[in-house]
Each structure stands twice: as structure tokens, then as C-alpha cells.
Amino acid sequence: MQGEGDMCRWLAYTGEPLQPSTLILDAQQSLVKQSLNSQLGAETVNGDGFGLGWYPANEAAGGIPALFHSTEPAWNDENLRELAHAIESPLFFSHVRAAAGPPIQQTNCHPFRYQNWMFMHNGFLGDFLTMKRDLVLAVDPSLYPDIKGTTDSEVVFHLALTYGLMDDPIEAMRQAVRKVESVGHGLGVRFPMQGTIAISDGATIWTFRYSSQGRSRSLFHSVEIDTLREMYPEVERLNLFGRRARVVVSEPLNDLPGAFLEVPESTVAILHESGYQYEPFLEAA
């Protein structure tokens, strides 16, 4: 059974300060273009709102990110275009939404924020309404008032916060997913967890690709920019990016062979100052 979550597209960028428009509006297969015609997504059109979250360029790493959410389709929002060209950020998230149950409202738009942390998700919890009560009751009572919307994604975020996300993001996500699967299996849900997730504290990005079925949503990251320039010296657009520029996306932003690498199933891909790092996540339950 499909869940009551969101079938979405997202991207996460880190590196030298960059205008978000460079990726979400101007890329060959930009996030806005994917919102109209996703090639790899479960839904071709993702028009049920969007979100942009960014850490300001003039603040120290780990500051509080700013958020902009709208229930408009991303391709139809002039405010997004104005904002994406006006700001520069060394680390930002962007997300386009195809709602599959939770209502279309700003509080259900990703990314979600808690203090200096951001979170976004593409996927769903299988039969979430059956599991919802048990999962919400597992959230630390001090965190419960911060759940503003009705999505399964926001509940997963707060479960991870409950299990120590701010101290150990990977282990906290493992425990959150184990909780989802334990509750789901106890209630007869065959495949409780599906999706790709991005988390950041403003300095590092952790991305997760996992599903209980072992058939997770697509996830890719760019290769190092120096390597790309060697591969494609004639592509002038690559000069827009600094040497530390790295992006993780639901599907590639261009059709240059070798420009994006697929993140393996059940893997954590970590983006930080020194590059990319992989760690195993969980074996599918």
C-alpha cells in the first residue's frame, strides 16, 4: 500500500556562496523543470508547493537557516524567482512537492527547520495513518509542539531529533527508521519506510537513500568540479561554480555523461569540506 506522504523532487547544495537560481531555475534540468516533468520521479508533475531553505552567506556555519514556503507550483511563483536571484548561500535546500494525502498548505512544505537544522524528504511512510498515533507518541514531549503540519516527513524529522539527531545524525536516523519499521510491522504494514532524506546543520549535509522494500527513490550527487572541468573543458557554465561546489539531487540536473553518480541503495552520502563520504545505513527490513 502506498503511503500518505509526498512524492517529490529535491536538491541540496554546499560550497562557495551561490545564487540558488543557478541550480533551481537555470540548470538544464533544473528543479523547477523537474517539477513540471520529472523523468525519474514517482509523479511526473510536482506542483503542490515548494520550499527553499538557506543559510545566509554572511553568517558563520551553523547559524539559523531562513525558509520560504509556498503552496504555489514552483514554475508559477514570481517570488521564488526574485528570491532565488537575490540571495547567495553556501548551503541551501530546495524541494518541490506532489502531495499524496496531506493537505496542500505551507506547514506541509519542505524543508522543515529545528534551530540550526534543516530536513527534507522524498517518499512516504507506508499506511501512515495506521502508524501515525504510535509514531507521534514516540516523539519527545518537548519537541511535539514544534510539529506544525500533518506530513509523515515532519514526524520522521522529530523522531530523529528525539533520538539524538543533533549529536549523531546518522545513528539518530537509524533509530528513527527502526522505530518506523517496528511500529509498521507490528501493525501489519509490509513496507513502512520509503524515501530519500537530506539533513544539515549548516556545515555538513547528510543524505540517506533507504526503503524497507530495498527499492528506494532515486538519488545522485555531482562529481568534483575539477573533474568535471577536465571532462568538459568546453562547458562554460561550469565556471559558475567554485572548487568546493557539491550538490545532491533526486535526479541529475544535466545530461552530461558522468556528471552525476547514483548514491547506492541503503547508503548515507555525506557532503563536507573535504568532499564526499559514504557510510552504510541499514539493511532493508
mmCIF file of C-alpha atoms in Angstrom:
data_model
loop_
_atom_site.group_PDB
_atom_site.id
_atom_site.type_symbol
_atom_site.label_atom_id
_atom_site.label_comp_id
_atom_site.label_asym_id
_atom_site.label_seq_id
_atom_site.Cartn_x
_atom_site.Cartn_y
_atom_site.Cartn_z
ATOM 1 C CA MET A 1 0.000 0.000 0.000
ATOM 2 C CA GLN A 2 1.280 3.430 -0.857
ATOM 3 C CA GLY A 3 1.603 5.882 1.993
ATOM 4 C CA GLU A 4 0.060 9.239 2.731
ATOM 5 C CA GLY A 5 3.342 11.066 2.175
ATOM 6 C CA ASP A 6 4.865 13.177 -0.551
ATOM 7 C CA MET A 7 6.270 12.166 -3.929
ATOM 8 C CA CYS A 8 8.732 14.979 -4.527
ATOM 9 C CA ARG A 9 11.999 16.186 -6.010
ATOM 10 C CA TRP A 10 14.716 17.941 -4.055
ATOM 11 C CA LEU A 11 18.285 19.204 -4.177
ATOM 12 C CA ALA A 12 20.876 20.173 -1.595
ATOM 13 C CA TYR A 13 23.912 22.353 -2.350
ATOM 14 C CA THR A 14 27.072 23.147 -0.426
ATOM 15 C CA GLY A 15 30.181 25.048 -1.448
ATOM 16 C CA GLU A 16 31.138 28.602 -2.261
ATOM 17 C CA PRO A 17 28.195 31.032 -1.889
ATOM 18 C CA LEU A 18 25.905 30.622 -4.884
ATOM 19 C CA GLN A 19 22.620 32.076 -6.079
ATOM 20 C CA PRO A 20 20.038 29.271 -5.707
ATOM 21 C CA SER A 21 18.662 30.261 -9.122
ATOM 22 C CA THR A 22 21.784 28.755 -10.687
ATOM 23 C CA LEU A 23 20.503 25.278 -9.838
ATOM 24 C CA ILE A 24 16.791 25.510 -9.177
ATOM 25 C CA LEU A 25 15.940 27.755 -12.147
ATOM 26 C CA ASP A 26 18.772 27.917 -14.692
ATOM 27 C CA ALA A 27 20.209 24.386 -14.890
ATOM 28 C CA GLN A 28 19.450 22.295 -17.981
ATOM 29 C CA GLN A 29 17.197 20.029 -15.920
ATOM 30 C CA SER A 30 16.607 22.438 -13.062
ATOM 31 C CA LEU A 31 14.460 21.611 -10.073
ATOM 32 C CA VAL A 32 11.685 23.827 -11.436
ATOM 33 C CA LYS A 33 11.831 21.987 -14.759
ATOM 34 C CA GLN A 34 11.701 18.689 -12.888
ATOM 35 C CA SER A 35 8.608 19.932 -11.060
ATOM 36 C CA LEU A 36 6.891 20.085 -14.469
ATOM 37 C CA ASN A 37 8.357 16.947 -15.998
ATOM 38 C CA SER A 38 10.214 14.593 -13.673
ATOM 39 C CA GLN A 39 11.958 11.802 -15.560
ATOM 40 C CA LEU A 40 12.725 9.549 -12.586
ATOM 41 C CA GLY A 41 10.103 10.506 -10.015
ATOM 42 C CA ALA A 42 7.043 8.588 -8.936
ATOM 43 C CA GLU A 43 5.000 11.592 -10.082
ATOM 44 C CA THR A 44 5.734 13.405 -13.343
ATOM 45 C CA VAL A 45 4.360 16.724 -12.069
ATOM 46 C CA ASN A 46 5.254 18.153 -8.652
ATOM 47 C CA GLY A 47 3.033 21.216 -8.389
ATOM 48 C CA ASP A 48 1.676 21.128 -4.821
ATOM 49 C CA GLY A 49 4.002 23.710 -3.348
ATOM 50 C CA PHE A 50 7.718 24.139 -2.827
ATOM 51 C CA GLY A 51 10.250 25.286 -0.310
ATOM 52 C CA LEU A 52 13.648 26.943 -0.223
ATOM 53 C CA GLY A 53 15.836 26.913 2.868
ATOM 54 C CA TRP A 54 19.224 28.596 3.052
ATOM 55 C CA TYR A 55 21.989 29.532 5.440
ATOM 56 C CA PRO A 56 22.908 33.200 4.846
ATOM 57 C CA ALA A 57 26.326 33.765 3.300
ATOM 58 C CA ASN A 58 27.334 36.392 5.837
ATOM 59 C CA GLU A 59 26.787 34.213 8.891
ATOM 60 C CA ALA A 60 29.033 31.618 10.490
ATOM 61 C CA ALA A 61 28.400 27.958 9.696
ATOM 62 C CA GLY A 62 25.710 26.558 11.946
ATOM 63 C CA GLY A 63 23.559 29.685 12.019
ATOM 64 C CA ILE A 64 19.781 29.643 11.764
ATOM 65 C CA PRO A 65 18.578 28.961 8.197
ATOM 66 C CA ALA A 66 15.938 31.090 6.513
ATOM 67 C CA LEU A 67 12.872 29.463 4.937
ATOM 68 C CA PHE A 68 10.498 30.353 2.130
ATOM 69 C CA HIS A 69 7.460 28.126 1.581
ATOM 70 C CA SER A 70 4.607 28.467 -0.869
ATOM 71 C CA THR A 71 1.651 26.358 -1.943
ATOM 72 C CA GLU A 72 2.005 27.706 -5.496
ATOM 73 C CA PRO A 73 3.567 25.491 -8.168
ATOM 74 C CA ALA A 74 7.271 26.338 -8.306
ATOM 75 C CA TRP A 75 7.070 27.205 -12.001
ATOM 76 C CA ASN A 76 4.344 29.778 -11.344
ATOM 77 C CA ASP A 77 5.786 31.733 -8.416
ATOM 78 C CA GLU A 78 7.428 35.076 -9.200
ATOM 79 C CA ASN A 79 8.541 35.488 -5.591
ATOM 80 C CA LEU A 80 10.690 32.356 -5.906
ATOM 81 C CA ARG A 81 12.395 33.785 -8.985
ATOM 82 C CA GLU A 82 13.044 37.110 -7.276
ATOM 83 C CA LEU A 83 14.389 35.494 -4.117
ATOM 84 C CA ALA A 84 16.490 32.833 -5.852
ATOM 85 C CA HIS A 85 18.325 35.525 -7.815
ATOM 86 C CA ALA A 86 18.655 37.973 -4.926
ATOM 87 C CA ILE A 87 20.323 35.804 -2.286
ATOM 88 C CA GLU A 88 23.616 33.936 -2.125
ATOM 89 C CA SER A 89 24.178 30.992 0.172
ATOM 90 C CA PRO A 90 26.965 28.487 0.848
ATOM 91 C CA LEU A 91 24.410 25.791 1.720
ATOM 92 C CA PHE A 92 20.788 25.563 0.655
ATOM 93 C CA PHE A 93 17.943 23.077 0.252
ATOM 94 C CA SER A 94 15.111 23.241 -2.264
ATOM 95 C CA HIS A 95 12.095 20.954 -2.589
ATOM 96 C CA VAL A 96 9.094 20.646 -4.912
ATOM 97 C CA ARG A 97 6.072 18.721 -3.683
ATOM 98 C CA ALA A 98 3.497 16.321 -5.097
ATOM 99 C CA ALA A 99 1.083 15.755 -2.224
ATOM 100 C CA ALA A 100 -0.305 12.242 -1.805
ATOM 101 C CA GLY A 101 -2.620 12.698 1.135
ATOM 102 C CA PRO A 102 -1.532 15.512 3.473
ATOM 103 C CA PRO A 103 -3.252 18.774 2.505
ATOM 104 C CA ILE A 104 -1.645 21.476 0.412
ATOM 105 C CA GLN A 105 -0.618 24.058 2.986
ATOM 106 C CA GLN A 106 2.567 25.947 3.838
ATOM 107 C CA THR A 107 3.209 23.987 7.033
ATOM 108 C CA ASN A 108 3.437 20.809 4.933
ATOM 109 C CA CYS A 109 6.083 22.221 2.591
ATOM 110 C CA HIS A 110 9.692 21.122 2.996
ATOM 111 C CA PRO A 111 12.339 21.791 4.155
ATOM 112 C CA PHE A 112 11.487 21.674 7.831
ATOM 113 C CA ARG A 113 13.608 23.501 10.410
ATOM 114 C CA TYR A 114 14.535 22.998 14.053
ATOM 115 C CA GLN A 115 17.030 25.509 15.450
ATOM 116 C CA ASN A 116 20.001 25.368 13.036
ATOM 117 C CA TRP A 117 18.916 22.076 11.430
ATOM 118 C CA MET A 118 17.039 21.524 8.158
ATOM 119 C CA PHE A 119 15.346 18.350 6.920
ATOM 120 C CA MET A 120 13.581 17.292 3.731
ATOM 121 C CA HIS A 121 12.239 14.009 2.386
ATOM 122 C CA ASN A 122 11.096 12.471 -0.877
ATOM 123 C CA GLY A 123 8.921 9.441 -0.248
ATOM 124 C CA PHE A 124 6.368 8.217 2.253
ATOM 125 C CA LEU A 125 5.637 6.040 5.232
ATOM 126 C CA GLY A 126 3.507 3.104 4.163
ATOM 127 C CA ASP A 127 -0.047 3.367 5.524
ATOM 128 C CA PHE A 128 1.000 6.339 7.657
ATOM 129 C CA LEU A 129 -2.470 6.918 9.118
ATOM 130 C CA THR A 130 -2.347 3.455 10.678
ATOM 131 C CA MET A 131 1.051 4.183 12.245
ATOM 132 C CA LYS A 132 0.611 7.871 12.993
ATOM 133 C CA ARG A 133 -0.608 7.688 16.583
ATOM 134 C CA ASP A 134 2.170 5.369 17.755
ATOM 135 C CA LEU A 135 4.867 7.359 15.948
ATOM 136 C CA VAL A 136 3.710 10.739 17.212
ATOM 137 C CA LEU A 137 3.557 9.422 20.770
ATOM 138 C CA ALA A 138 7.199 8.348 20.400
ATOM 139 C CA VAL A 139 8.272 11.961 19.808
ATOM 140 C CA ASP A 140 9.808 13.641 22.847
ATOM 141 C CA PRO A 141 7.075 15.739 24.517
ATOM 142 C CA SER A 142 9.319 18.816 24.441
ATOM 143 C CA LEU A 143 9.520 18.532 20.636
ATOM 144 C CA TYR A 144 5.856 17.804 19.968
ATOM 145 C CA PRO A 145 4.735 21.481 19.865
ATOM 146 C CA ASP A 146 7.190 22.082 17.011
ATOM 147 C CA ILE A 147 5.280 19.747 14.669
ATOM 148 C CA LYS A 148 3.346 22.336 12.670
ATOM 149 C CA GLY A 149 1.991 20.311 9.738
ATOM 150 C CA THR A 150 0.433 16.935 9.013
ATOM 151 C CA THR A 151 3.061 15.118 6.934
ATOM 152 C CA ASP A 152 4.746 11.844 7.768
ATOM 153 C CA SER A 153 8.056 13.529 6.843
ATOM 154 C CA GLU A 154 7.833 16.027 9.690
ATOM 155 C CA VAL A 155 7.102 13.209 12.125
ATOM 156 C CA VAL A 156 10.221 11.341 10.957
ATOM 157 C CA PHE A 157 12.272 14.524 11.472
ATOM 158 C CA HIS A 158 11.022 14.867 15.026
ATOM 159 C CA LEU A 159 11.625 11.196 15.734
ATOM 160 C CA ALA A 160 15.227 11.684 14.620
ATOM 161 C CA LEU A 161 15.505 14.747 16.872
ATOM 162 C CA THR A 162 14.113 12.637 19.709
ATOM 163 C CA TYR A 163 16.804 10.011 19.122
ATOM 164 C CA GLY A 164 19.688 12.495 19.159
ATOM 165 C CA LEU A 165 19.926 13.964 15.676
ATOM 166 C CA MET A 166 21.833 16.992 16.916
ATOM 167 C CA ASP A 167 24.562 14.782 18.410
ATOM 168 C CA ASP A 168 24.780 11.936 15.887
ATOM 169 C CA PRO A 169 22.642 12.402 12.758
ATOM 170 C CA ILE A 170 23.337 9.003 11.237
ATOM 171 C CA GLU A 171 22.590 6.956 14.349
ATOM 172 C CA ALA A 172 19.530 9.093 15.095
ATOM 173 C CA MET A 173 18.156 8.420 11.614
ATOM 174 C CA ARG A 174 18.841 4.714 12.028
ATOM 175 C CA GLN A 175 16.850 4.685 15.250
ATOM 176 C CA ALA A 176 14.038 6.727 13.706
ATOM 177 C CA VAL A 177 13.755 4.350 10.748
ATOM 178 C CA ARG A 178 13.934 1.316 13.042
ATOM 179 C CA LYS A 179 11.074 2.798 15.045
ATOM 180 C CA VAL A 180 9.000 3.366 11.908
ATOM 181 C CA GLU A 181 9.616 -0.202 10.754
ATOM 182 C CA SER A 182 8.972 -1.698 14.191
ATOM 183 C CA VAL A 183 5.666 0.122 14.532
ATOM 184 C CA GLY A 184 4.705 -0.599 10.929
ATOM 185 C CA HIS A 185 5.453 -4.292 11.049
ATOM 186 C CA GLY A 186 3.612 -4.570 14.357
ATOM 187 C CA LEU A 187 0.544 -3.118 12.662
ATOM 188 C CA GLY A 188 0.794 -5.273 9.561
ATOM 189 C CA VAL A 189 2.427 -2.697 7.249
ATOM 190 C CA ARG A 190 4.694 -4.659 4.913
ATOM 191 C CA PHE A 191 6.976 -1.825 3.752
ATOM 192 C CA PRO A 192 6.807 1.015 6.290
ATOM 193 C CA MET A 193 9.668 3.245 5.053
ATOM 194 C CA GLN A 194 10.395 4.704 1.623
ATOM 195 C CA GLY A 195 12.443 7.620 0.511
ATOM 196 C CA THR A 196 15.489 9.803 0.341
ATOM 197 C CA ILE A 197 16.275 12.292 3.082
ATOM 198 C CA ALA A 198 18.586 15.299 3.439
ATOM 199 C CA ILE A 199 19.657 16.817 6.758
ATOM 200 C CA SER A 200 22.028 19.692 7.519
ATOM 201 C CA ASP A 201 23.356 21.621 10.492
ATOM 202 C CA GLY A 202 24.653 24.429 8.279
ATOM 203 C CA ALA A 203 28.132 22.971 7.867
ATOM 204 C CA THR A 204 27.617 19.361 6.717
ATOM 205 C CA ILE A 205 24.904 17.676 4.656
ATOM 206 C CA TRP A 206 23.868 14.094 5.376
ATOM 207 C CA THR A 207 21.720 12.387 2.728
ATOM 208 C CA PHE A 208 20.055 8.994 3.096
ATOM 209 C CA ARG A 209 18.701 6.590 0.498
ATOM 210 C CA TYR A 210 16.660 3.801 2.044
ATOM 211 C CA SER A 211 13.414 1.846 1.795
ATOM 212 C CA SER A 212 12.056 -1.179 3.606
ATOM 213 C CA GLN A 213 11.470 -2.796 0.213
ATOM 214 C CA GLY A 214 15.042 -2.212 -0.945
ATOM 215 C CA ARG A 215 13.784 -0.198 -3.938
ATOM 216 C CA SER A 216 14.372 3.391 -2.911
ATOM 217 C CA ARG A 217 13.682 6.650 -4.709
ATOM 218 C CA SER A 218 16.493 7.883 -6.939
ATOM 219 C CA LEU A 219 19.371 9.940 -5.534
ATOM 220 C CA PHE A 220 22.506 11.315 -7.226
ATOM 221 C CA HIS A 221 25.411 13.578 -6.390
ATOM 222 C CA SER A 222 27.654 15.618 -8.651
ATOM 223 C CA VAL A 223 31.277 14.692 -9.210
ATOM 224 C CA GLU A 224 34.003 17.070 -8.065
ATOM 225 C CA ILE A 225 34.024 20.290 -10.078
ATOM 226 C CA ASP A 226 37.720 19.960 -11.030
ATOM 227 C CA THR A 227 36.970 16.549 -12.507
ATOM 228 C CA LEU A 228 34.012 17.955 -14.417
ATOM 229 C CA ARG A 229 36.118 20.744 -15.883
ATOM 230 C CA GLU A 230 38.677 18.200 -17.067
ATOM 231 C CA MET A 231 35.921 16.107 -18.614
ATOM 232 C CA TYR A 232 34.132 19.062 -20.252
ATOM 233 C CA PRO A 233 36.556 21.991 -20.754
ATOM 234 C CA GLU A 234 34.221 23.486 -23.357
ATOM 235 C CA VAL A 235 31.257 23.823 -20.983
ATOM 236 C CA GLU A 236 31.444 27.448 -19.840
ATOM 237 C CA ARG A 237 28.653 27.047 -17.292
ATOM 238 C CA LEU A 238 31.000 25.062 -15.052
ATOM 239 C CA ASN A 239 32.896 28.299 -14.397
ATOM 240 C CA LEU A 240 29.947 29.474 -12.296
ATOM 241 C CA PHE A 241 30.924 27.036 -9.559
ATOM 242 C CA GLY A 242 33.745 27.108 -7.035
ATOM 243 C CA ARG A 243 36.024 24.155 -6.375
ATOM 244 C CA ARG A 244 34.021 23.119 -3.286
ATOM 245 C CA ALA A 245 30.661 23.112 -5.074
ATOM 246 C CA ARG A 246 28.740 19.891 -4.466
ATOM 247 C CA VAL A 247 25.097 19.014 -4.987
ATOM 248 C CA VAL A 248 22.874 16.050 -4.162
ATOM 249 C CA VAL A 249 19.695 15.734 -6.217
ATOM 250 C CA SER A 250 16.724 13.463 -6.790
ATOM 251 C CA GLU A 251 17.671 13.328 -10.455
ATOM 252 C CA PRO A 252 20.575 14.798 -12.470
ATOM 253 C CA LEU A 253 20.494 18.480 -13.373
ATOM 254 C CA ASN A 254 22.005 17.938 -16.825
ATOM 255 C CA ASP A 255 22.623 15.200 -19.385
ATOM 256 C CA LEU A 256 26.440 15.320 -19.306
ATOM 257 C CA PRO A 257 27.593 11.681 -19.049
ATOM 258 C CA GLY A 258 29.407 11.062 -15.783
ATOM 259 C CA ALA A 259 28.483 14.401 -14.221
ATOM 260 C CA PHE A 260 26.291 12.742 -11.581
ATOM 261 C CA LEU A 261 26.794 9.483 -9.708
ATOM 262 C CA GLU A 262 23.988 7.440 -8.206
ATOM 263 C CA VAL A 263 24.019 7.036 -4.428
ATOM 264 C CA PRO A 264 23.839 3.299 -3.660
ATOM 265 C CA GLU A 265 20.834 1.721 -2.004
ATOM 266 C CA SER A 266 20.754 1.887 1.810
ATOM 267 C CA THR A 267 23.617 4.374 1.968
ATOM 268 C CA VAL A 268 24.419 7.643 3.726
ATOM 269 C CA ALA A 269 26.207 10.138 1.455
ATOM 270 C CA ILE A 270 27.915 12.881 3.462
ATOM 271 C CA LEU A 271 28.976 16.211 1.953
ATOM 272 C CA HIS A 272 31.557 18.259 3.815
ATOM 273 C CA GLU A 273 34.619 20.432 3.265
ATOM 274 C CA SER A 274 36.876 17.587 2.109
ATOM 275 C CA GLY A 275 34.418 16.028 -0.353
ATOM 276 C CA TYR A 276 32.009 13.105 -0.369
ATOM 277 C CA GLN A 277 31.924 10.209 2.054
ATOM 278 C CA TYR A 278 29.728 7.092 2.022
ATOM 279 C CA GLU A 279 28.600 5.053 5.000
ATOM 280 C CA PRO A 280 26.271 2.036 5.091
ATOM 281 C CA PHE A 281 22.875 2.816 6.587
ATOM 282 C CA LEU A 282 20.575 -0.136 7.262
ATOM 283 C CA GLU A 283 19.747 -3.412 5.618
ATOM 284 C CA ALA A 284 16.185 -3.386 4.292
ATOM 285 C CA ALA A 285 13.812 -4.905 6.831
#
